[in-house]
Amino acid sequence: MKAYIRIKHTGEFYDPSCYYAYTGCRELEIPVVKYKAVYSLTDNEPDDPVVGTVSDVKVALERFGVKLVPLDYPDELLPFTGRKIWKSTLFTITSHPEDWHVFVKPVEDIKRFHGTVLDKSEDLIKLGGGLEDIDVWCSEKVHFISEWRLWVLHGDIQGLTPYKGRWDVFPDVKVLRESVKAYKSAPAGYAIDFGVTEEGKTLLVEVSDGYSLASFGLSPRVYMNILAARWKELTSAVK
């Protein structure tokens, strides 16, 4: 196995996550091949993980016939969300202002716009200017004062890193452990984002698949192990 990691045209690693993956590969003694554009990859094998943007990894996996299904809100973890979450379409939600005051994010077309709160007509500009309707997740608006990423590999918690809000407001460890235990259909490597409300509740923000994740300061070795484990799982059926 060797890892393909994206770099800029200047030769620097594309972003901090790519550098973390490179550092992890060095610690794990995994050979690294650097690339500038994912479409230039022609000789990588199914067991060679590709590290780059989410789009890069999706393209690389699709070349091997791997169909990715967003995790987001697995059924087993809905009790941990603490709020109503449902699927709709972008045009449906934008054409019904009476249903606003919700958080909206794309189900698959993540390039269209970042998850955002829709409160008033001025917020519509945040939703992208595309003419095509897309599937979206909608959830009741919740204010988190801190947000944390829980890292999991083969069912074992590997780390917890803050990524937004106050560093000194910690999630409930019992909730974190219970969520991992409840997630029976979990992939080999993944992350669960949790937020802490002003009332002190620890609620699930979303689940992120392990094939492409921002490192958020996790140990490089652990980070690369999670990426590699999920890649291996996804490509295990490729001949």
PDB file of C-alpha atoms in Angstrom, residues 3-143:
ATOM      1  CA  ALA A   3      -0.862   6.817  -0.181  1.00  0.00           C
ATOM      2  CA  TYR A   4      -1.515   9.470  -2.813  1.00  0.00           C
ATOM      3  CA  ILE A   5      -1.570  12.925  -1.229  1.00  0.00           C
ATOM      4  CA  ARG A   6      -2.445  16.185  -2.982  1.00  0.00           C
ATOM      5  CA  ILE A   7      -0.010  19.085  -3.252  1.00  0.00           C
ATOM      6  CA  LYS A   8      -0.241  22.618  -4.656  1.00  0.00           C
ATOM      7  CA  HIS A   9       1.504  23.653  -7.869  1.00  0.00           C
ATOM      8  CA  THR A  10       4.154  25.227  -5.619  1.00  0.00           C
ATOM      9  CA  GLY A  11       4.999  21.797  -4.208  1.00  0.00           C
ATOM     10  CA  GLU A  12       3.527  22.500  -0.764  1.00  0.00           C
ATOM     11  CA  PHE A  13       0.870  20.201   0.603  1.00  0.00           C
ATOM     12  CA  TYR A  14      -2.602  21.278  -0.469  1.00  0.00           C
ATOM     13  CA  ASP A  15      -3.868  21.993   3.058  1.00  0.00           C
ATOM     14  CA  PRO A  16      -3.072  21.154   6.695  1.00  0.00           C
ATOM     15  CA  SER A  17      -5.002  17.887   6.487  1.00  0.00           C
ATOM     16  CA  CYS A  18      -2.839  16.706   3.593  1.00  0.00           C
ATOM     17  CA  TYR A  19       0.249  17.562   5.613  1.00  0.00           C
ATOM     18  CA  TYR A  20      -1.120  15.674   8.628  1.00  0.00           C
ATOM     19  CA  ALA A  21      -1.765  12.667   6.408  1.00  0.00           C
ATOM     20  CA  TYR A  22       1.790  12.868   5.068  1.00  0.00           C
ATOM     21  CA  THR A  23       3.191  13.043   8.600  1.00  0.00           C
ATOM     22  CA  GLY A  24       1.043  10.086   9.597  1.00  0.00           C
ATOM     23  CA  CYS A  25       2.300   8.104   6.613  1.00  0.00           C
ATOM     24  CA  ARG A  26       5.898   8.793   7.623  1.00  0.00           C
ATOM     25  CA  GLU A  27       5.197   7.563  11.154  1.00  0.00           C
ATOM     26  CA  LEU A  28       3.438   4.466   9.811  1.00  0.00           C
ATOM     27  CA  GLU A  29       6.098   3.903   7.129  1.00  0.00           C
ATOM     28  CA  ILE A  30       3.559   4.156   4.316  1.00  0.00           C
ATOM     29  CA  PRO A  31       5.105   5.279   0.993  1.00  0.00           C
ATOM     30  CA  VAL A  32       3.680   8.561  -0.315  1.00  0.00           C
ATOM     31  CA  VAL A  33       3.059   9.649  -3.921  1.00  0.00           C
ATOM     32  CA  LYS A  34       2.270  13.346  -4.357  1.00  0.00           C
ATOM     33  CA  TYR A  35      -0.224  14.533  -6.969  1.00  0.00           C
ATOM     34  CA  LYS A  36      -1.527  17.913  -8.154  1.00  0.00           C
ATOM     35  CA  ALA A  37      -4.792  16.925  -9.857  1.00  0.00           C
ATOM     36  CA  VAL A  38      -6.831  13.833  -9.076  1.00  0.00           C
ATOM     37  CA  TYR A  39      -7.599  13.274 -12.759  1.00  0.00           C
ATOM     38  CA  SER A  40      -3.887  12.674 -13.343  1.00  0.00           C
ATOM     39  CA  LEU A  41      -3.966   9.527 -11.213  1.00  0.00           C
ATOM     40  CA  THR A  42      -3.825   6.501 -13.497  1.00  0.00           C
ATOM     41  CA  ASP A  43      -1.656   3.936 -11.774  1.00  0.00           C
ATOM     42  CA  ASN A  44      -3.040   3.880  -8.216  1.00  0.00           C
ATOM     43  CA  GLU A  45      -4.404   0.544  -7.044  1.00  0.00           C
ATOM     44  CA  PRO A  46      -7.660  -0.021  -5.099  1.00  0.00           C
ATOM     45  CA  ASP A  47      -5.746  -0.462  -1.844  1.00  0.00           C
ATOM     46  CA  ASP A  48      -3.881   2.857  -2.242  1.00  0.00           C
ATOM     47  CA  PRO A  49      -5.773   5.573  -0.327  1.00  0.00           C
ATOM     48  CA  VAL A  50      -6.102   9.001  -1.912  1.00  0.00           C
ATOM     49  CA  VAL A  51      -5.976  12.093   0.302  1.00  0.00           C
ATOM     50  CA  GLY A  52      -7.144  15.509  -0.876  1.00  0.00           C
ATOM     51  CA  THR A  53     -10.392  17.437  -1.040  1.00  0.00           C
ATOM     52  CA  VAL A  54     -13.703  15.640  -0.603  1.00  0.00           C
ATOM     53  CA  SER A  55     -14.210  15.939  -4.358  1.00  0.00           C
ATOM     54  CA  ASP A  56     -10.767  14.452  -5.035  1.00  0.00           C
ATOM     55  CA  VAL A  57     -11.470  11.387  -2.944  1.00  0.00           C
ATOM     56  CA  LYS A  58     -14.935  10.930  -4.419  1.00  0.00           C
ATOM     57  CA  VAL A  59     -13.528  11.018  -7.947  1.00  0.00           C
ATOM     58  CA  ALA A  60     -10.805   8.543  -6.999  1.00  0.00           C
ATOM     59  CA  LEU A  61     -13.321   6.163  -5.436  1.00  0.00           C
ATOM     60  CA  GLU A  62     -15.789   6.479  -8.316  1.00  0.00           C
ATOM     61  CA  ARG A  63     -13.023   5.346 -10.687  1.00  0.00           C
ATOM     62  CA  PHE A  64     -13.156   2.029  -8.838  1.00  0.00           C
ATOM     63  CA  GLY A  65     -16.950   1.898  -9.013  1.00  0.00           C
ATOM     64  CA  VAL A  66     -17.498   2.850  -5.377  1.00  0.00           C
ATOM     65  CA  LYS A  67     -20.821   4.605  -4.776  1.00  0.00           C
ATOM     66  CA  LEU A  68     -20.758   6.840  -1.723  1.00  0.00           C
ATOM     67  CA  VAL A  69     -23.851   7.348   0.411  1.00  0.00           C
ATOM     68  CA  PRO A  70     -23.787  10.297   2.849  1.00  0.00           C
ATOM     69  CA  LEU A  71     -23.967   9.293   6.511  1.00  0.00           C
ATOM     70  CA  ASP A  72     -25.105  12.560   8.092  1.00  0.00           C
ATOM     71  CA  TYR A  73     -27.857  11.286  10.415  1.00  0.00           C
ATOM     72  CA  PRO A  74     -27.925   7.467  10.798  1.00  0.00           C
ATOM     73  CA  ASP A  75     -31.169   6.103  12.199  1.00  0.00           C
ATOM     74  CA  GLU A  76     -29.418   4.684  15.275  1.00  0.00           C
ATOM     75  CA  LEU A  77     -28.164   8.146  16.210  1.00  0.00           C
ATOM     76  CA  LEU A  78     -31.330  10.200  15.704  1.00  0.00           C
ATOM     77  CA  PRO A  79     -32.134  10.017  19.444  1.00  0.00           C
ATOM     78  CA  PHE A  80     -28.872  11.909  20.077  1.00  0.00           C
ATOM     79  CA  THR A  81     -29.808  14.900  17.880  1.00  0.00           C
ATOM     80  CA  GLY A  82     -32.265  16.409  20.352  1.00  0.00           C
ATOM     81  CA  ARG A  83     -34.185  18.151  17.571  1.00  0.00           C
ATOM     82  CA  LYS A  84     -36.363  17.492  14.542  1.00  0.00           C
ATOM     83  CA  ILE A  85     -34.404  16.618  11.391  1.00  0.00           C
ATOM     84  CA  TRP A  86     -35.971  15.852   8.024  1.00  0.00           C
ATOM     85  CA  LYS A  87     -35.219  15.653   4.301  1.00  0.00           C
ATOM     86  CA  SER A  88     -36.693  18.081   1.803  1.00  0.00           C
ATOM     87  CA  THR A  89     -35.663  19.814  -1.403  1.00  0.00           C
ATOM     88  CA  LEU A  90     -34.069  23.215  -1.690  1.00  0.00           C
ATOM     89  CA  PHE A  91     -36.893  24.706  -3.749  1.00  0.00           C
ATOM     90  CA  THR A  92     -39.513  23.333  -1.368  1.00  0.00           C
ATOM     91  CA  ILE A  93     -37.955  24.942   1.688  1.00  0.00           C
ATOM     92  CA  THR A  94     -37.127  28.264  -0.001  1.00  0.00           C
ATOM     93  CA  SER A  95     -40.670  28.641  -1.362  1.00  0.00           C
ATOM     94  CA  HIS A  96     -42.277  28.259   2.069  1.00  0.00           C
ATOM     95  CA  PRO A  97     -41.092  31.099   4.339  1.00  0.00           C
ATOM     96  CA  GLU A  98     -43.453  29.879   7.034  1.00  0.00           C
ATOM     97  CA  ASP A  99     -41.114  26.882   7.460  1.00  0.00           C
ATOM     98  CA  TRP A 100     -37.954  28.981   7.858  1.00  0.00           C
ATOM     99  CA  HIS A 101     -35.854  29.466  10.987  1.00  0.00           C
ATOM    100  CA  VAL A 102     -34.161  26.170  10.149  1.00  0.00           C
ATOM    101  CA  PHE A 103     -30.670  24.921   9.423  1.00  0.00           C
ATOM    102  CA  VAL A 104     -30.285  23.711   5.829  1.00  0.00           C
ATOM    103  CA  LYS A 105     -27.476  21.697   4.211  1.00  0.00           C
ATOM    104  CA  PRO A 106     -27.149  19.727   0.953  1.00  0.00           C
ATOM    105  CA  VAL A 107     -27.507  15.951   1.144  1.00  0.00           C
ATOM    106  CA  GLU A 108     -25.005  15.211  -1.643  1.00  0.00           C
ATOM    107  CA  ASP A 109     -24.257  18.377  -3.650  1.00  0.00           C
ATOM    108  CA  ILE A 110     -21.961  19.824  -0.985  1.00  0.00           C
ATOM    109  CA  LYS A 111     -20.364  22.233  -3.474  1.00  0.00           C
ATOM    110  CA  ARG A 112     -23.653  24.091  -3.881  1.00  0.00           C
ATOM    111  CA  PHE A 113     -23.468  25.778  -0.479  1.00  0.00           C
ATOM    112  CA  HIS A 114     -22.291  25.261   3.074  1.00  0.00           C
ATOM    113  CA  GLY A 115     -24.798  24.371   5.752  1.00  0.00           C
ATOM    114  CA  THR A 116     -26.503  27.564   6.880  1.00  0.00           C
ATOM    115  CA  VAL A 117     -29.412  28.928   8.889  1.00  0.00           C
ATOM    116  CA  LEU A 118     -32.338  30.219   6.846  1.00  0.00           C
ATOM    117  CA  ASP A 119     -34.107  32.949   8.815  1.00  0.00           C
ATOM    118  CA  LYS A 120     -34.975  35.723   6.360  1.00  0.00           C
ATOM    119  CA  SER A 121     -35.052  36.447   2.632  1.00  0.00           C
ATOM    120  CA  GLU A 122     -31.534  37.935   2.750  1.00  0.00           C
ATOM    121  CA  ASP A 123     -30.240  34.472   3.718  1.00  0.00           C
ATOM    122  CA  LEU A 124     -31.285  33.031   0.357  1.00  0.00           C
ATOM    123  CA  ILE A 125     -28.112  34.382  -1.215  1.00  0.00           C
ATOM    124  CA  LYS A 126     -26.139  31.906   0.916  1.00  0.00           C
ATOM    125  CA  LEU A 127     -27.833  28.968  -0.819  1.00  0.00           C
ATOM    126  CA  GLY A 128     -26.066  29.269  -4.162  1.00  0.00           C
ATOM    127  CA  GLY A 129     -27.398  30.450  -7.479  1.00  0.00           C
ATOM    128  CA  GLY A 130     -27.948  27.110  -9.214  1.00  0.00           C
ATOM    129  CA  LEU A 131     -31.128  26.520 -11.196  1.00  0.00           C
ATOM    130  CA  GLU A 132     -31.326  22.823 -10.329  1.00  0.00           C
ATOM    131  CA  ASP A 133     -33.303  21.667  -7.323  1.00  0.00           C
ATOM    132  CA  ILE A 134     -31.359  19.467  -4.881  1.00  0.00           C
ATOM    133  CA  ASP A 135     -32.109  17.327  -1.844  1.00  0.00           C
ATOM    134  CA  VAL A 136     -31.359  18.999   1.470  1.00  0.00           C
ATOM    135  CA  TRP A 137     -31.354  18.178   5.152  1.00  0.00           C
ATOM    136  CA  CYS A 138     -33.395  20.492   7.349  1.00  0.00           C
ATOM    137  CA  SER A 139     -33.196  20.706  11.114  1.00  0.00           C
ATOM    138  CA  GLU A 140     -34.616  22.852  13.848  1.00  0.00           C
ATOM    139  CA  LYS A 141     -32.277  25.685  14.713  1.00  0.00           C
ATOM    140  CA  VAL A 142     -30.032  25.070  17.720  1.00  0.00           C
ATOM    141  CA  HIS A 143     -27.392  27.383  19.138  1.00  0.00           C
TER     142      HIS A 143
END
